[in-house]
Short mmCIF file of C-alpha atoms in Angstrom, two decimals:
data_model
loop_
_atom_site.label_atom_id
_atom_site.label_comp_id
_atom_site.label_asym_id
_atom_site.label_seq_id
_atom_site.Cartn_x
_atom_site.Cartn_y
_atom_site.Cartn_z
CA MET W 18 84.89 73.56 106.09
CA ARG W 19 86.50 76.75 107.26
CA ILE W 20 87.77 77.86 110.65
CA VAL W 21 87.12 81.22 112.28
CA PHE W 22 89.47 81.97 115.16
CA VAL W 23 88.42 84.47 117.86
CA HIS W 24 91.38 85.58 119.94
CA GLY W 25 91.50 86.33 123.64
CA ALA W 26 91.80 89.48 125.71
CA CYS W 27 94.55 92.08 125.55
CA VAL W 28 96.10 90.93 122.28
CA ARG W 29 95.90 91.96 118.65
CA ASP W 30 96.66 90.35 115.30
CA GLY W 31 94.67 87.16 115.76
CA SER W 32 96.20 85.74 112.60
CA TRP W 33 99.64 85.81 114.28
CA TRP W 34 98.46 83.98 117.40
CA TRP W 35 96.76 81.43 115.16
CA HIS W 36 99.37 81.19 112.38
CA ARG W 37 101.09 77.91 113.29
CA THR W 38 97.86 75.94 113.36
CA ALA W 39 96.45 77.84 110.38
CA GLU W 40 99.43 76.83 108.26
CA LEU W 41 98.90 73.15 109.05
CA LEU W 42 95.20 73.44 108.22
CA ARG W 43 95.98 75.23 104.96
CA GLU W 44 98.12 72.25 103.94
CA ARG W 45 94.94 70.17 104.26
CA GLY W 46 92.95 72.65 102.18
CA ILE W 47 91.10 74.23 105.09
CA PRO W 48 91.04 78.04 105.13
CA SER W 49 90.75 80.14 108.25
CA ALA W 50 90.04 83.71 109.28
CA ALA W 51 90.83 85.69 112.43
CA PRO W 52 88.65 88.79 112.75
CA ALA W 53 90.01 91.90 114.44
CA LEU W 54 88.39 92.84 117.76
CA PRO W 55 87.60 96.56 118.06
CA SER W 56 87.88 96.58 121.87
CA CYS W 57 91.58 95.75 121.45
CA GLY W 58 92.10 98.80 119.27
CA GLU W 59 92.48 96.73 116.11
CA THR W 60 90.06 98.63 113.89
CA GLY W 61 91.44 102.17 114.09
CA VAL W 62 89.39 103.37 117.07
CA PRO W 63 91.46 103.50 120.27
CA ALA W 64 90.49 101.29 123.17
CA GLY W 65 89.36 103.09 126.31
CA SER W 66 86.40 104.16 128.40
CA ALA W 67 84.79 105.83 125.37
CA GLY W 68 86.05 103.24 122.90
CA PRO W 69 84.63 100.01 121.49
CA GLY W 70 83.46 97.25 123.82
CA LEU W 71 81.88 93.83 123.69
CA PRO W 72 79.00 94.78 121.33
CA GLU W 73 81.50 95.97 118.74
CA ASP W 74 83.55 92.77 119.12
CA VAL W 75 80.41 90.69 118.67
CA ALA W 76 79.46 92.64 115.55
CA ALA W 77 82.93 92.22 114.03
CA VAL W 78 82.99 88.44 114.54
CA ARG W 79 79.42 88.11 113.37
CA ARG W 80 80.26 89.90 110.11
CA THR W 81 83.03 87.40 109.47
CA LEU W 82 80.74 84.46 110.19
CA LEU W 83 78.13 85.84 107.80
CA ASP W 84 80.70 86.39 105.03
CA SER W 85 80.30 82.79 103.89
CA ASP W 86 77.67 80.08 104.02
CA GLU W 87 80.21 77.23 104.04
CA PRO W 88 80.25 75.01 107.15
CA THR W 89 82.25 76.80 109.84
CA VAL W 90 83.99 75.77 113.04
CA VAL W 91 84.57 78.66 115.45
CA VAL W 92 87.64 78.35 117.66
CA ALA W 93 87.25 80.70 120.62
CA HIS W 94 90.21 81.34 122.89
CA SER W 95 89.87 82.64 126.44
CA TYR W 96 87.88 85.95 126.27
CA GLY W 97 86.94 84.90 122.73
CA GLY W 98 84.38 82.57 124.28
CA ILE W 99 82.50 85.60 125.64
CA VAL W 100 82.39 87.15 122.18
CA THR W 101 81.53 83.91 120.40
CA ALA W 102 78.64 83.07 122.71
CA GLU W 103 76.71 85.96 121.21
CA ALA W 104 78.35 86.35 117.80
CA ALA W 105 77.71 82.76 116.66
CA ALA W 106 74.10 82.57 117.82
CA GLY W 107 71.53 81.84 115.12
CA ILE W 108 74.02 81.46 112.25
CA ALA W 109 73.20 78.28 110.35
CA SER W 110 76.68 77.84 108.84
CA VAL W 111 78.26 77.53 112.31
CA ARG W 112 78.44 73.78 112.86
CA HIS W 113 80.74 73.48 115.86
CA LEU W 114 82.32 75.58 118.60
CA VAL W 115 85.75 74.76 120.01
CA LEU W 116 86.47 76.56 123.29
CA VAL W 117 90.17 76.73 124.18
CA SER W 118 90.82 77.63 127.84
CA SER W 119 87.70 79.69 127.40
CA TYR W 120 84.48 80.92 128.99
CA LEU W 121 80.99 79.66 128.20
CA PRO W 122 78.69 82.38 129.52
CA GLU W 123 74.99 82.05 130.09
CA VAL W 124 72.81 84.87 128.75
CA GLY W 125 73.39 87.87 131.02
CA GLN W 126 76.78 86.78 132.32
CA ARG W 127 79.84 89.02 132.07
CA LEU W 128 83.57 88.37 131.85
CA SER W 129 83.96 89.63 135.42
CA ASP W 130 81.62 86.87 136.62
CA PHE W 131 84.41 84.39 135.87
CA SER W 132 87.09 86.10 137.98
CA ASP W 133 88.87 83.90 140.48
CA ALA W 134 89.61 85.52 143.85
CA GLY W 135 90.18 89.07 142.71
CA PRO W 136 92.21 90.80 139.97
CA ALA W 137 94.65 88.60 138.06
CA PRO W 138 98.26 89.43 138.99
CA PHE W 139 99.34 89.29 135.34
CA LEU W 140 96.97 92.11 134.33
CA ALA W 141 97.40 95.85 134.81
CA ALA W 142 94.51 98.31 134.62
CA ASP W 143 94.66 102.02 133.82
CA PRO W 144 91.48 103.52 135.32
CA ASP W 145 92.13 106.95 133.82
CA ALA W 146 92.40 105.57 130.29
CA GLY W 147 89.75 102.90 130.82
CA THR W 148 91.99 100.09 129.57
CA PHE W 149 93.65 96.95 130.85
CA GLY W 150 96.44 94.75 129.53
CA VAL W 151 98.89 91.97 130.22
CA ARG W 152 102.03 92.89 132.16
CA PRO W 153 104.74 92.25 129.52
CA GLU W 154 107.23 90.97 132.08
CA LEU W 155 104.79 88.19 133.04
CA LEU W 156 103.69 87.26 129.52
CA VAL W 157 106.03 84.34 128.86
CA ASP W 158 105.96 82.69 132.27
CA THR W 159 102.17 82.95 132.52
CA PHE W 160 101.00 82.24 128.99
CA LEU W 161 103.84 80.95 126.80
CA GLN W 162 106.07 78.81 129.01
CA ASP W 163 105.70 75.80 126.69
CA CYS W 164 106.25 77.72 123.45
CA ASP W 165 109.56 77.91 121.61
CA SER W 166 111.90 80.87 121.89
CA GLU W 167 110.82 82.36 118.55
CA VAL W 168 107.20 82.64 119.64
CA GLN W 169 108.19 83.92 123.06
CA ALA W 170 110.33 86.65 121.51
CA GLN W 171 107.64 87.82 119.12
CA ALA W 172 104.57 87.65 121.34
CA ALA W 173 105.02 90.95 123.18
CA ASP W 174 104.71 92.79 119.85
CA HIS W 175 101.16 91.44 119.62
CA LEU W 176 99.86 92.58 122.99
CA ALA W 177 97.20 95.28 123.17
CA ARG W 178 95.48 97.49 125.69
CA GLN W 179 91.78 96.65 125.75
CA SER W 180 88.68 98.64 126.73
CA VAL W 181 87.93 97.73 130.33
CA GLN W 182 84.17 97.87 129.79
CA VAL W 183 84.26 94.44 128.13
CA THR W 184 84.60 92.97 131.62
CA GLU W 185 81.19 94.27 132.71
CA GLN W 186 79.09 94.05 129.54
CA PRO W 187 76.68 91.06 129.55
CA VAL W 188 76.28 88.68 126.64
CA ARG W 189 72.85 88.56 125.00
CA ALA W 190 72.97 85.02 123.62
CA ALA W 191 74.62 81.68 124.37
CA ALA W 192 75.38 79.91 121.09
CA TRP W 193 76.93 76.92 122.88
CA GLN W 194 73.44 75.99 124.07
CA GLN W 195 72.34 75.29 120.48
CA VAL W 196 75.57 74.49 118.61
CA PRO W 197 77.66 71.33 119.23
CA SER W 198 80.70 72.26 121.28
CA THR W 199 84.06 70.86 122.36
CA TYR W 200 86.08 72.29 125.24
CA LEU W 201 89.87 72.00 125.06
CA VAL W 202 91.28 72.03 128.60
CA CYS W 203 94.91 73.20 128.68
CA ALA W 204 96.31 71.19 131.58
CA HIS W 205 99.46 73.33 132.06
CA ASP W 206 97.78 76.73 131.69
CA ARG W 207 99.12 79.24 134.22
CA GLY W 208 96.69 81.98 133.19
CA THR W 209 93.35 80.19 133.47
CA PRO W 210 93.79 77.44 136.09
CA PRO W 211 92.89 73.98 134.81
CA ARG W 212 90.48 73.47 137.71
CA LEU W 213 88.46 76.45 136.47
CA GLN W 214 88.65 75.27 132.86
CA ARG W 215 87.23 71.90 133.89
CA GLU W 216 84.41 73.71 135.66
CA TYR W 217 83.63 75.79 132.57
CA ALA W 218 83.93 72.69 130.38
CA GLY W 219 80.95 71.18 132.17
CA ARG W 220 78.75 73.28 129.90
CA ALA W 221 80.27 71.94 126.68
CA GLY W 222 79.14 68.86 124.79
CA ASP W 223 82.58 67.20 124.68
CA VAL W 224 85.79 67.74 126.61
CA VAL W 225 89.36 67.10 125.45
CA GLU W 226 92.44 67.67 127.61
CA LEU W 227 95.88 68.53 126.27
CA ASP W 228 99.24 68.87 128.05
CA ALA W 229 99.73 72.47 127.00
CA GLY W 230 99.81 76.02 128.29
CA HIS W 231 97.40 78.82 127.46
CA HIS W 232 98.16 78.89 123.72
CA PRO W 233 98.16 75.30 122.40
CA PHE W 234 97.63 76.51 118.84
CA LEU W 235 101.18 77.91 119.12
CA SER W 236 102.85 75.27 121.31
CA ARG W 237 101.01 72.15 120.05
CA PRO W 238 99.68 73.16 116.61
CA ALA W 239 99.56 69.63 115.21
CA ALA W 240 97.44 68.46 118.14
CA VAL W 241 95.02 71.35 117.65
CA ARG W 242 94.90 70.67 113.90
CA ASP W 243 94.10 67.02 114.52
CA LEU W 244 91.33 67.93 116.94
CA LEU W 245 89.75 70.24 114.38
CA LEU W 246 90.07 67.68 111.59
CA SER W 247 88.33 65.13 113.79
CA LEU W 248 85.24 67.33 113.89
#
């Protein structure tokens, strides 16, 4: 088995966000990959109104999934669920989807369809540049309150401005309708309210709840490892 991790919105360096859980999996002989998302400016083309969007993110993840025919579990975090819904569709090696505080869109749905009562206060948009991002001063209290000080200190270096068009581009497939799926509800998440996560989780095959914030693979890596090993 291998794991492919698809990170969320407005960050870069998926391998950093995933590294604590990845290390524990590596000790068990399970490799993982974390593809770069072009809409976050990770592939050399700047994010923005004329930059990469959801189709480019889907293509990047799909290339990683097609790199190997070994059984694969895709772990999609937050916005990563939008990407994964299309990227993982029709790939025989993908055996399970794990959605962490994530979205499970139907065909035709967009990220903006999941907004809760207007713009999120922890995000800042730049209409002229065509990007949006996390307000650095709200990063820890919103997303990392249950992480240790080392992670909290390093996280801001892995934020990214993202092309705003990803919020309005519809997905063209819904892999979770064909592939077994598990939704991990993060009960102390201050970014995606647990009540909304539980609503989204209604589309998944199985639901697991963890006392963790938005990034359990950093704050509770052993628990996330154990969940993945149980699959």
